[in-house]
Amino acid sequence: MTNSQLDGAIAASQNYLLSTQNPEGYWWAELESNVTMTAEVVLLHKIWGTDQTRPMYKAEKFLRSQQRDHGGWELFYGDGGELSVTVETYMALKLLGVAINDPTMVKAREFILARGGVAKTRVFTKFHLALIGCYPWSGLPSIPPGLMLLPSLKLEIPNPFGSEPLFSASTFSIYELSSWARGSTVPLMIVFDRKPVFLVDRPITLDELYADGITNTNFDLPRKSDWTDLFVDLDKVFKVAENWNLMPFREAGLKAAEQWILERQEASGDWGGIIPAMLNSLLALRCLDYDAADPVVERGLNAVDRFSNQTDHTFSVQPCVSPVWDTALVMRSLVDSGMTPNHPALVRGGEWLLEKQILDYGDWAVKNQRGKPGAWAFEFENRFYPDVDDSAVVVMALAAVDLPNERLKNQAIVRAVNWIITMQCKPGGWAAFDLDNDQDWLNAHPYGDLKAMIDPNTADVTARVLEMFGRLPDPHLDANRLDRALTYLRQEQESDGSWFGRWGVNYIYGTSGVLAALSLVAPTHKSSLDRGAAWLVKRQNPDGGWGETCASYQDSSLKGKGNSTASQTAWALIGLLAAGETTHQFAWNAIDHGITYLLTTQRENGTWNEDHFTGTGFPGHFYLKYHLYQQHFPLTALGRYREINQNFLKSQPDSALK
């Protein structure tokens, strides 16, 4: 590897990213997930009768194209196929008129039956089948609408010797659900109450997908022979109350849920910036007899359309869109790779980000009554759900560039930083969207089988926040808060030296982020830095890259193991480079080898390709592929590597360089 090779790779990557910037200033690329997003949109349009105005024949072609040789459809690339994903796709294809003796359907059916059939699918798959009469509503858990009326109360015992209370707990309300679960569940209170069976233009059955035959299937909620069986017993009580119309506060709860849905729709039509919340809200309105031409519905359907990707032959749906996240990370990579802070592209990006700062109170304010608005969300529009991770990255991106109105930029940063400070959770870390959203018992409910009902603080988000504070010129975080955060990260470090990654796959992501943070705010924590860096070095692949399979969330023996990818290699390098003197002592060969991997896998147009999913939605259940991760993260790694080399050469006396 020569300096010219490194410089050429950086320039090519920069040129590619500059060529993809939107004229308005932002960067935005596809956010890919599994095919259930597309399948569920097919179902939605069939229910609303709006499928004839959408290119559903393209959706069929897309779904067919994603089937693998084993007959199933995947949760993430190369996973061998996943039952629930395959059942929903089969349903969608059948709704689109594909015959059951079609080879695609035959292979899919064999895959499904070999894995236990419909009875073994997740709750949300069964829910979608129930909407068209292919699964009994009696087999789904009840969601009492009266839950909407429960107040969010915080109970505290003050501490006379410190700022943190001796005891703090919250009563249950919908605000104890994670933001994504809340946005999806409130509308389902209406749907699960009405238990609709919608007529579609081509009614179908899925009896052929029941492994034991539909008449022999047990539709009772599963029991685990532990304390969680209390939920099953309570559900039986709810069902009796539903059947006899004795459910307390039912009508008031339904009205409150409807009002909540209407209040949280963006002017653009979105709900929560995520497809599940959008689809469920539209289903709730359908249950309430809204017309397809109602402005609320029309806006909602148009918003779903904007989440689609269309080519000449295919139609697919993204789970979310990520322009704020993409823009901030691309800007950071361009600056880290040597672009001048006042470059016109960076100025346009920075000014676009300033326009997207959210100055409204959102759901976060229910539990955080000290914070004032000033954060950023992930999407184009999402007033109610800004998040800590995006906000911290945007702050770092803005701080690194020079804008025409520096005073406005600095005030925007102050607003965001002050908000982030107030979002610190009791254990000392930060979560994504909410404060102290950590009632883990919710994940034990049969409805919560994705284990994604809460949003507790995590090492990766906490690390991002600390990295942000470490890159700002003034010490905004007081010593007590910093100590609590560092204590939290020390406690979260695994025995092998790694850290868990909640929002990226997985331990490579978490470890890289924490090393980047500790190197800035706690460089004296040498033991933690050493152990984290050593773990990364041990996980390097023979080709010089790093990779980790999504399966590591369910099998700890796979931590840090997988085919090399550009994004995960970049994360490992970013972490090792950040480890400072620790890196120079025992990891420089690994870094050089990793840089060589990036240089040799870069394509002529300056891009990298990777098939694997390296983003995480719900660990173990939902994964993402950010199509820009494989572009900007490698550029960040190459740029920081070059800067360290240049600084090292500058520090040497002339005699040492001869």
XYZ file of C-alpha atoms in Angstrom, residues 17-641:
625
model
C -20.557 10.534 -2.322
C -20.527 14.076 -3.692
C -22.203 12.812 -6.857
C -25.088 11.370 -4.843
C -25.963 14.488 -2.851
C -29.497 15.738 -3.395
C -29.709 19.334 -4.688
C -31.479 20.281 -1.438
C -28.346 19.304 0.474
C -29.099 15.901 1.981
C -27.845 12.389 1.333
C -30.282 9.492 1.333
C -30.050 5.883 0.203
C -32.215 2.805 0.456
C -32.878 1.265 3.849
C -33.462 -2.403 3.107
C -35.132 -4.968 5.359
C -36.884 -8.284 4.799
C -39.765 -8.629 2.352
C -42.560 -8.553 4.949
C -42.762 -4.774 4.534
C -43.789 -5.269 0.916
C -46.083 -8.202 1.727
C -47.916 -6.203 4.398
C -48.362 -3.247 2.058
C -49.913 -5.593 -0.504
C -52.347 -6.721 2.204
C -53.088 -3.118 3.220
C -54.012 -2.065 -0.300
C -56.158 -5.166 -0.747
C -58.032 -4.261 2.444
C -58.530 -0.640 1.390
C -59.298 -1.571 -2.221
C -56.522 0.729 -3.409
C -54.396 -1.989 -5.003
C -55.593 -1.182 -8.513
C -53.964 2.246 -8.327
C -50.587 0.784 -7.326
C -48.220 -1.385 -9.383
C -48.934 -4.614 -7.529
C -47.695 -6.684 -10.465
C -44.267 -5.219 -9.740
C -44.612 -6.250 -6.101
C -45.256 -9.808 -7.253
C -42.105 -9.759 -9.382
C -40.086 -8.403 -6.481
C -41.346 -11.004 -4.033
C -40.667 -13.803 -6.475
C -37.146 -12.520 -7.083
C -36.294 -12.665 -3.382
C -37.167 -16.328 -2.839
C -34.106 -18.485 -2.165
C -33.353 -21.966 -3.458
C -34.564 -23.570 -0.222
C -38.035 -22.158 -0.900
C -38.147 -19.578 1.856
C -37.564 -15.870 2.222
C -34.896 -14.464 4.513
C -34.878 -12.325 7.632
C -31.333 -11.283 6.744
C -28.958 -12.191 3.929
C -27.855 -15.795 4.023
C -29.868 -16.844 7.093
C -31.326 -19.981 5.515
C -34.858 -18.610 5.401
C -37.309 -17.587 8.135
C -40.770 -19.030 8.772
C -42.816 -15.889 9.523
C -41.283 -13.937 6.650
C -42.088 -16.807 4.295
C -45.690 -17.198 5.479
C -46.418 -13.475 4.988
C -44.858 -13.529 1.535
C -46.873 -16.614 0.566
C -50.010 -14.799 1.755
C -49.193 -11.728 -0.340
C -48.505 -13.751 -3.478
C -51.765 -15.623 -3.047
C -53.614 -12.318 -2.628
C -52.010 -11.217 -5.884
C -53.490 -14.215 -7.644
C -50.555 -16.615 -7.762
C -51.875 -20.190 -7.920
C -50.939 -22.657 -5.189
C -49.504 -25.048 -7.773
C -47.118 -22.385 -9.041
C -43.522 -23.613 -8.472
C -42.797 -20.600 -6.266
C -45.713 -21.472 -3.998
C -44.975 -25.190 -3.954
C -41.406 -24.598 -2.771
C -42.553 -22.028 -0.215
C -45.245 -24.332 1.152
C -42.756 -27.164 1.599
C -40.447 -24.786 3.462
C -43.280 -23.581 5.714
C -44.651 -27.000 6.598
C -41.195 -28.389 7.340
C -40.839 -25.696 10.011
C -44.155 -26.225 11.733
C -46.513 -24.114 9.645
C -48.599 -21.105 10.618
C -48.910 -22.210 14.252
C -45.188 -21.551 14.783
C -45.163 -18.012 13.398
C -44.829 -14.792 15.383
C -47.805 -12.873 16.734
C -47.692 -10.174 14.067
C -47.784 -12.714 11.250
C -50.851 -14.330 12.824
C -52.402 -10.882 13.199
C -52.042 -10.125 9.487
C -53.553 -13.480 8.620
C -56.471 -12.833 10.990
C -57.345 -9.648 9.086
C -58.499 -11.766 6.137
C -59.887 -14.729 8.057
C -56.869 -17.002 7.744
C -56.230 -17.197 11.500
C -58.774 -16.967 14.346
C -58.769 -13.827 16.437
C -59.260 -16.027 19.494
C -55.652 -17.168 19.041
C -54.280 -13.649 19.465
C -53.748 -11.811 22.775
C -56.236 -9.128 23.725
C -55.218 -5.472 24.029
C -57.777 -3.665 26.236
C -58.466 -0.159 24.860
C -58.793 1.088 28.435
C -54.990 0.975 28.669
C -55.057 4.272 26.769
C -56.470 5.965 29.844
C -53.828 4.880 32.335
C -51.841 7.915 33.508
C -48.069 8.099 33.385
C -47.013 8.737 36.981
C -43.500 8.822 38.362
C -43.030 7.764 41.965
C -39.863 8.998 43.697
C -38.314 9.121 47.133
C -35.919 12.096 47.247
C -32.296 11.604 48.265
C -31.253 14.234 50.825
C -27.581 13.536 50.088
C -27.565 13.683 46.297
C -29.387 14.644 43.125
C -30.535 11.105 42.258
C -33.620 9.845 44.160
C -33.352 6.933 46.589
C -36.211 5.224 44.746
C -37.798 5.919 41.394
C -40.454 3.989 39.497
C -43.143 4.682 36.920
C -46.682 3.390 36.770
C -47.652 1.611 33.569
C -49.060 3.639 30.703
C -48.610 3.522 26.947
C -45.498 5.661 27.492
C -43.749 2.706 29.096
C -43.780 1.097 25.643
C -40.886 1.939 23.341
C -41.697 4.624 20.803
C -41.951 2.117 17.969
C -44.099 -0.281 20.015
C -46.301 2.606 21.148
C -46.835 3.904 17.621
C -47.765 0.411 16.464
C -49.810 -0.707 19.491
C -52.143 2.244 20.034
C -53.838 1.727 16.652
C -53.926 -2.013 17.262
C -56.028 -1.400 20.367
C -58.755 -0.442 17.907
C -58.062 -3.273 15.461
C -57.824 -5.985 18.133
C -61.036 -4.687 19.703
C -62.980 -4.793 16.421
C -61.419 -8.103 15.288
C -62.249 -7.448 11.637
C -62.248 -9.981 8.830
C -61.972 -7.873 5.711
C -63.350 -8.968 2.374
C -60.877 -8.606 -0.460
C -61.437 -8.864 -4.195
C -59.915 -12.347 -4.261
C -60.703 -14.041 -0.933
C -58.153 -16.667 0.027
C -57.591 -19.344 2.602
C -54.259 -20.581 3.921
C -55.452 -23.899 5.298
C -52.668 -25.633 3.369
C -50.074 -23.947 5.618
C -51.241 -25.623 8.847
C -48.848 -28.495 9.486
C -51.374 -30.515 11.527
C -54.380 -29.381 9.562
C -56.385 -26.356 10.587
C -58.945 -28.435 12.493
C -56.235 -30.065 14.609
C -54.337 -26.859 15.431
C -54.246 -25.565 18.989
C -54.877 -21.834 18.875
C -54.373 -21.187 22.599
C -51.674 -18.722 23.613
C -48.482 -20.624 24.476
C -47.620 -21.337 28.100
C -44.066 -21.466 29.447
C -44.738 -23.014 32.876
C -43.349 -19.965 34.667
C -44.648 -16.667 36.027
C -45.416 -15.391 32.522
C -48.366 -17.805 32.372
C -50.167 -15.143 34.429
C -50.513 -13.178 31.193
C -52.234 -16.146 29.546
C -54.672 -16.464 32.455
C -55.345 -12.725 32.419
C -55.955 -12.876 28.682
C -58.716 -15.426 29.272
C -60.394 -12.939 31.610
C -60.090 -10.199 28.970
C -61.657 -12.441 26.341
C -64.646 -13.203 28.573
C -65.060 -9.474 29.180
C -64.890 -8.826 25.437
C -67.446 -11.503 24.629
C -69.898 -10.114 27.192
C -69.099 -6.474 26.407
C -67.848 -5.954 29.943
C -64.393 -4.550 29.134
C -63.875 -1.526 31.441
C -63.542 1.887 29.782
C -63.739 0.315 26.310
C -65.476 3.157 24.465
C -63.461 5.870 26.173
C -60.269 3.998 25.368
C -61.224 3.605 21.701
C -61.969 7.308 21.406
C -58.674 8.177 23.090
C -56.806 5.870 20.722
C -58.463 7.437 17.672
C -57.623 10.929 18.901
C -54.012 9.870 19.609
C -53.658 8.542 16.061
C -55.043 11.698 14.474
C -52.870 13.973 16.608
C -49.691 12.121 15.693
C -50.068 12.089 11.958
C -47.520 14.350 10.302
C -48.682 16.817 7.659
C -46.839 14.559 5.220
C -49.089 11.659 6.252
C -46.484 9.682 8.207
C -46.982 8.127 11.624
C -43.817 7.696 13.680
C -41.671 7.526 10.569
C -41.938 3.710 10.433
C -44.041 1.437 8.235
C -45.558 -0.677 11.056
C -47.004 2.393 12.782
C -48.214 3.746 9.437
C -49.886 0.506 8.336
C -51.462 -0.142 11.742
C -52.821 3.397 11.928
C -54.418 3.001 8.501
C -55.899 -0.344 9.568
C -57.353 1.302 12.680
C -58.966 4.008 10.561
C -60.391 1.309 8.285
C -61.926 -0.356 11.349
C -63.467 2.990 12.291
C -65.108 3.211 8.851
C -63.033 6.044 7.482
C -63.344 6.383 3.722
C -60.371 5.828 1.408
C -60.888 9.376 0.123
C -60.753 10.917 3.606
C -57.822 13.358 3.713
C -56.297 11.585 6.714
C -56.355 8.259 4.886
C -55.258 9.719 1.578
C -52.252 11.361 3.218
C -51.414 8.153 5.011
C -51.553 6.038 1.861
C -49.438 8.569 -0.008
C -46.887 8.457 2.809
C -46.691 4.682 2.452
C -46.121 5.188 -1.286
C -43.155 7.440 -0.532
C -41.511 4.598 1.401
C -41.532 2.442 -1.723
C -38.721 1.744 -4.157
C -39.740 1.242 -7.758
C -37.788 0.117 -10.774
C -39.047 -0.710 -14.249
C -39.868 -4.202 -13.012
C -40.136 -4.240 -9.208
C -41.935 -2.544 -6.317
C -40.678 -2.908 -2.746
C -41.195 -1.077 0.540
C -38.660 0.233 3.035
C -39.409 -0.011 6.762
C -38.241 3.553 7.279
C -36.236 6.282 5.548
C -32.971 7.662 6.914
C -32.024 11.026 5.356
C -30.951 12.786 8.572
C -28.826 9.837 9.679
C -27.339 9.368 6.208
C -26.570 13.060 5.778
C -24.828 13.501 9.117
C -22.689 10.369 8.709
C -21.702 11.228 5.135
C -20.729 14.735 6.217
C -18.562 13.324 8.993
C -16.829 10.977 6.575
C -16.089 13.785 4.123
C -14.566 15.964 6.858
C -12.651 13.041 8.377
C -11.198 12.290 4.958
C -9.778 15.774 4.533
C -12.493 17.854 2.870
C -12.391 21.488 3.912
C -15.087 22.369 6.500
C -16.513 25.108 4.289
C -16.808 22.975 1.146
C -20.070 23.919 -0.645
C -21.441 20.380 -0.345
C -20.867 20.386 3.409
C -22.438 23.812 3.723
C -25.559 22.642 1.868
C -25.733 19.539 4.034
C -25.273 21.521 7.234
C -27.925 24.055 6.363
C -30.370 21.275 5.465
C -29.748 19.646 8.849
C -30.397 22.933 10.637
C -33.773 23.147 8.922
C -34.634 19.671 10.194
C -34.092 20.426 13.879
C -37.305 19.649 15.764
C -38.558 22.459 17.967
C -41.783 20.768 19.075
C -42.413 18.722 22.207
C -42.843 15.033 21.436
C -43.724 11.874 23.333
C -40.339 12.030 25.084
C -41.654 14.969 27.142
C -44.122 12.757 29.008
C -41.327 11.250 31.114
C -38.721 13.966 30.600
C -40.285 17.135 31.929
C -36.998 19.053 32.203
C -35.867 18.900 28.589
C -36.658 21.492 25.947
C -37.008 20.658 22.236
C -34.006 20.838 19.949
C -33.251 17.318 18.733
C -33.261 15.560 15.371
C -35.151 12.536 14.110
C -34.088 9.864 11.648
C -36.505 10.718 8.852
C -37.621 13.683 6.766
C -40.568 14.359 9.077
C -41.071 12.964 12.584
C -41.939 15.657 15.112
C -42.957 13.312 17.911
C -39.961 10.974 17.885
C -36.547 12.628 17.710
C -33.799 10.381 19.013
C -30.589 10.668 20.956
C -28.386 8.759 18.499
C -29.308 10.878 15.479
C -29.047 14.074 17.484
C -25.550 13.260 18.736
C -24.318 12.433 15.231
C -25.873 15.603 13.798
C -24.207 17.693 16.495
C -20.819 16.183 15.611
C -21.430 16.730 11.908
C -22.416 20.369 12.407
C -19.561 21.058 14.803
C -17.079 19.881 12.156
C -18.219 22.219 9.370
C -18.205 25.977 8.829
C -21.560 27.489 7.924
C -22.411 31.032 6.834
C -24.504 31.518 9.977
C -22.229 30.121 12.679
C -24.242 31.766 15.429
C -27.389 29.896 14.377
C -25.436 26.656 14.110
C -23.943 27.034 17.560
C -27.297 27.816 19.144
C -28.800 24.755 17.457
C -25.995 22.644 18.904
C -26.560 24.064 22.387
C -30.262 23.234 22.183
C -29.554 19.654 21.123
C -26.841 19.091 23.725
C -29.041 20.381 26.520
C -31.841 18.046 25.429
C -29.499 15.063 25.280
C -28.239 15.765 28.799
C -31.779 15.551 30.163
C -32.276 12.178 28.455
C -29.680 10.381 30.602
C -31.277 7.297 32.180
C -31.076 6.127 35.780
C -28.352 3.490 35.139
C -26.151 6.227 33.645
C -26.492 5.517 29.942
C -28.683 6.832 27.159
C -31.462 5.119 25.220
C -32.628 5.928 21.709
C -35.991 7.680 22.065
C -37.143 7.829 25.681
C -36.050 8.295 29.255
C -36.039 5.277 31.601
C -38.115 3.176 29.221
C -37.035 -0.057 30.875
C -39.965 -2.126 32.215
C -38.623 -5.412 30.889
C -41.640 -7.438 32.050
C -43.453 -6.103 28.989
C -41.315 -8.321 26.769
C -42.703 -11.373 28.564
C -46.258 -10.710 27.391
C -47.386 -12.979 24.514
C -47.962 -9.859 22.395
C -44.295 -8.920 22.832
C -42.744 -11.989 21.243
C -40.302 -9.820 19.255
C -38.793 -8.740 22.599
C -38.853 -5.122 21.470
C -41.411 -3.556 23.788
C -38.979 -1.260 25.609
C -36.111 1.121 24.859
C -33.549 0.879 27.686
C -30.174 2.611 27.678
C -27.518 0.817 25.631
C -23.756 0.911 25.315
C -23.723 2.016 21.672
C -26.035 5.014 22.132
C -24.236 5.968 25.354
C -20.917 5.797 23.530
C -22.227 8.042 20.767
C -23.272 10.646 23.304
C -19.908 10.560 25.073
C -18.074 10.793 21.756
C -20.147 13.875 20.982
C -19.177 15.503 24.270
C -15.554 14.572 23.649
C -15.575 16.347 20.288
C -17.167 19.560 21.499
C -14.860 22.383 22.606
C -16.534 23.046 25.945
C -17.146 20.522 28.778
C -20.956 20.490 28.641
C -21.300 17.330 30.740
C -20.710 17.744 34.466
C -18.403 15.362 36.313
C -21.209 13.465 38.050
C -23.059 12.682 34.833
C -19.842 11.687 33.097
C -18.869 9.383 35.947
C -22.281 7.701 35.868
C -21.988 7.147 32.122
C -18.463 5.737 32.384
C -19.514 3.458 35.220
C -22.362 2.209 33.063
C -20.004 1.445 30.153
C -17.552 -0.356 32.431
C -20.382 -2.529 33.718
C -21.559 -3.262 30.180
C -18.165 -4.458 28.950
C -18.211 -8.219 28.353
C -15.704 -10.516 30.011
C -13.883 -10.903 26.676
C -13.491 -7.121 26.315
C -16.275 -6.429 23.820
C -19.474 -4.382 24.053
C -22.923 -5.327 22.775
C -24.277 -3.428 19.765
C -28.001 -2.719 19.948
C -28.387 -0.747 16.715
C -25.610 -2.270 14.577
C -24.389 -5.838 14.081
C -23.215 -6.433 16.715
C -20.244 -6.616 19.073
C -17.981 -5.106 16.420
C -20.351 -2.149 16.237
C -20.691 -1.767 19.998
C -16.982 -2.166 20.707
C -15.947 0.303 18.019
C -18.334 2.939 19.341
C -17.219 2.614 22.950
C -13.527 2.759 22.032
C -14.171 5.924 20.007
C -15.883 7.460 23.038
C -13.461 6.379 25.766
C -10.467 7.577 23.779
C -11.901 11.096 23.915
C -13.503 11.371 27.357
C -11.633 8.749 29.408
C -8.227 7.999 27.836
C -6.935 6.950 31.248
C -9.298 3.958 31.226
C -6.472 1.963 29.685
C -7.657 -1.445 30.815
C -11.024 -1.079 29.093
C -9.394 0.319 25.961
C -6.787 -2.454 25.859
C -9.322 -5.236 26.296
C -11.685 -3.811 23.699
C -8.920 -3.304 21.145
C -7.505 -6.768 21.813
C -10.913 -8.325 21.205
C -11.201 -6.573 17.841
C -7.739 -7.728 16.787
C -8.616 -11.327 17.653
C -11.739 -11.167 15.498
C -9.961 -10.065 12.316
C -10.497 -12.422 9.373
C -7.557 -13.854 7.379
C -8.444 -11.569 4.431
C -7.822 -8.530 6.651
C -11.444 -7.578 7.056
C -13.969 -7.955 9.848
C -17.467 -9.354 9.741
C -20.180 -10.492 12.127
C -23.354 -12.382 11.355
C -26.746 -11.221 12.624
C -26.996 -14.674 14.190
C -24.580 -13.506 16.919
C -27.587 -11.969 18.676
C -28.897 -15.458 19.355
C -25.669 -17.472 19.477
C -22.882 -15.917 21.545
C -20.329 -18.295 20.026
C -20.664 -16.250 16.819
C -19.612 -12.943 18.408
C -17.415 -11.055 15.963
C -17.567 -13.881 13.415
C -18.767 -13.658 9.842
C -17.796 -12.870 6.287
C -15.847 -9.636 5.966
C -17.876 -6.566 5.035
C -16.801 -3.042 4.215
C -18.908 -1.429 6.950
C -17.890 -3.794 9.755
C -14.239 -3.623 8.712
C -14.505 0.136 8.894
C -16.057 -0.025 12.369
C -13.245 -2.219 13.653
C -10.653 0.140 12.189
C -12.365 3.200 13.621
C -12.311 1.583 17.065
C -8.680 0.509 16.835
C -7.531 3.856 15.490
C -9.373 5.597 18.315
C -7.677 3.466 20.957
C -4.631 5.712 20.654
C -1.376 4.518 22.152
C -2.955 1.150 22.829
C -3.371 0.705 19.094
C 0.263 1.502 18.308
C 1.470 -1.063 20.823
C -0.151 -4.242 19.554
C -2.622 -3.611 16.738
C -0.894 -1.637 14.004
C -0.359 -4.702 11.824
C -4.062 -5.500 12.094
C -4.926 -1.935 11.117
C -2.641 -2.010 8.080
C -4.136 -5.337 7.049
C -7.657 -3.924 7.430
C -6.835 -0.820 5.401
C -5.433 -3.045 2.661
C -8.695 -5.003 2.670
C -10.671 -1.799 2.074
C -8.330 -0.657 -0.683
C -8.415 -3.970 -2.524
C -12.200 -4.385 -2.295
C -13.047 -0.860 -3.444
C -14.569 -0.756 -6.916
C -13.437 1.514 -9.743
C -16.199 4.045 -9.118
C -15.057 4.524 -5.514
C -17.754 2.350 -3.916
C -17.798 -0.848 -1.890
C -20.348 -3.636 -2.178
C -21.736 -5.809 0.584
C -24.697 -8.141 0.610
C -24.908 -8.685 4.350
C -27.204 -6.772 6.699
C -25.166 -4.842 9.276
C -27.922 -2.692 10.805
C -30.228 -3.820 13.601
C -33.897 -3.077 14.138
C -34.826 -5.620 16.808
C -32.038 -7.989 17.897
C -32.901 -11.512 16.848
C -35.997 -10.478 14.916
C -35.481 -7.583 12.482
C -32.390 -6.431 10.616
C -31.474 -3.662 8.211
C -29.119 -2.930 5.391
C -28.241 0.755 5.130
C -27.035 1.125 1.576
C -24.732 4.008 2.506
C -23.014 2.217 5.392
C -20.668 0.460 2.969
C -19.677 3.834 1.492
C -19.206 6.416 4.227
C -17.866 4.250 7.062
C -14.910 2.976 4.960
C -14.184 6.564 3.936
C -14.142 7.604 7.603
C -11.709 4.796 8.417
C -9.397 5.604 5.503
C -9.448 9.300 6.323
C -8.635 8.837 9.999
C -5.886 6.360 9.141
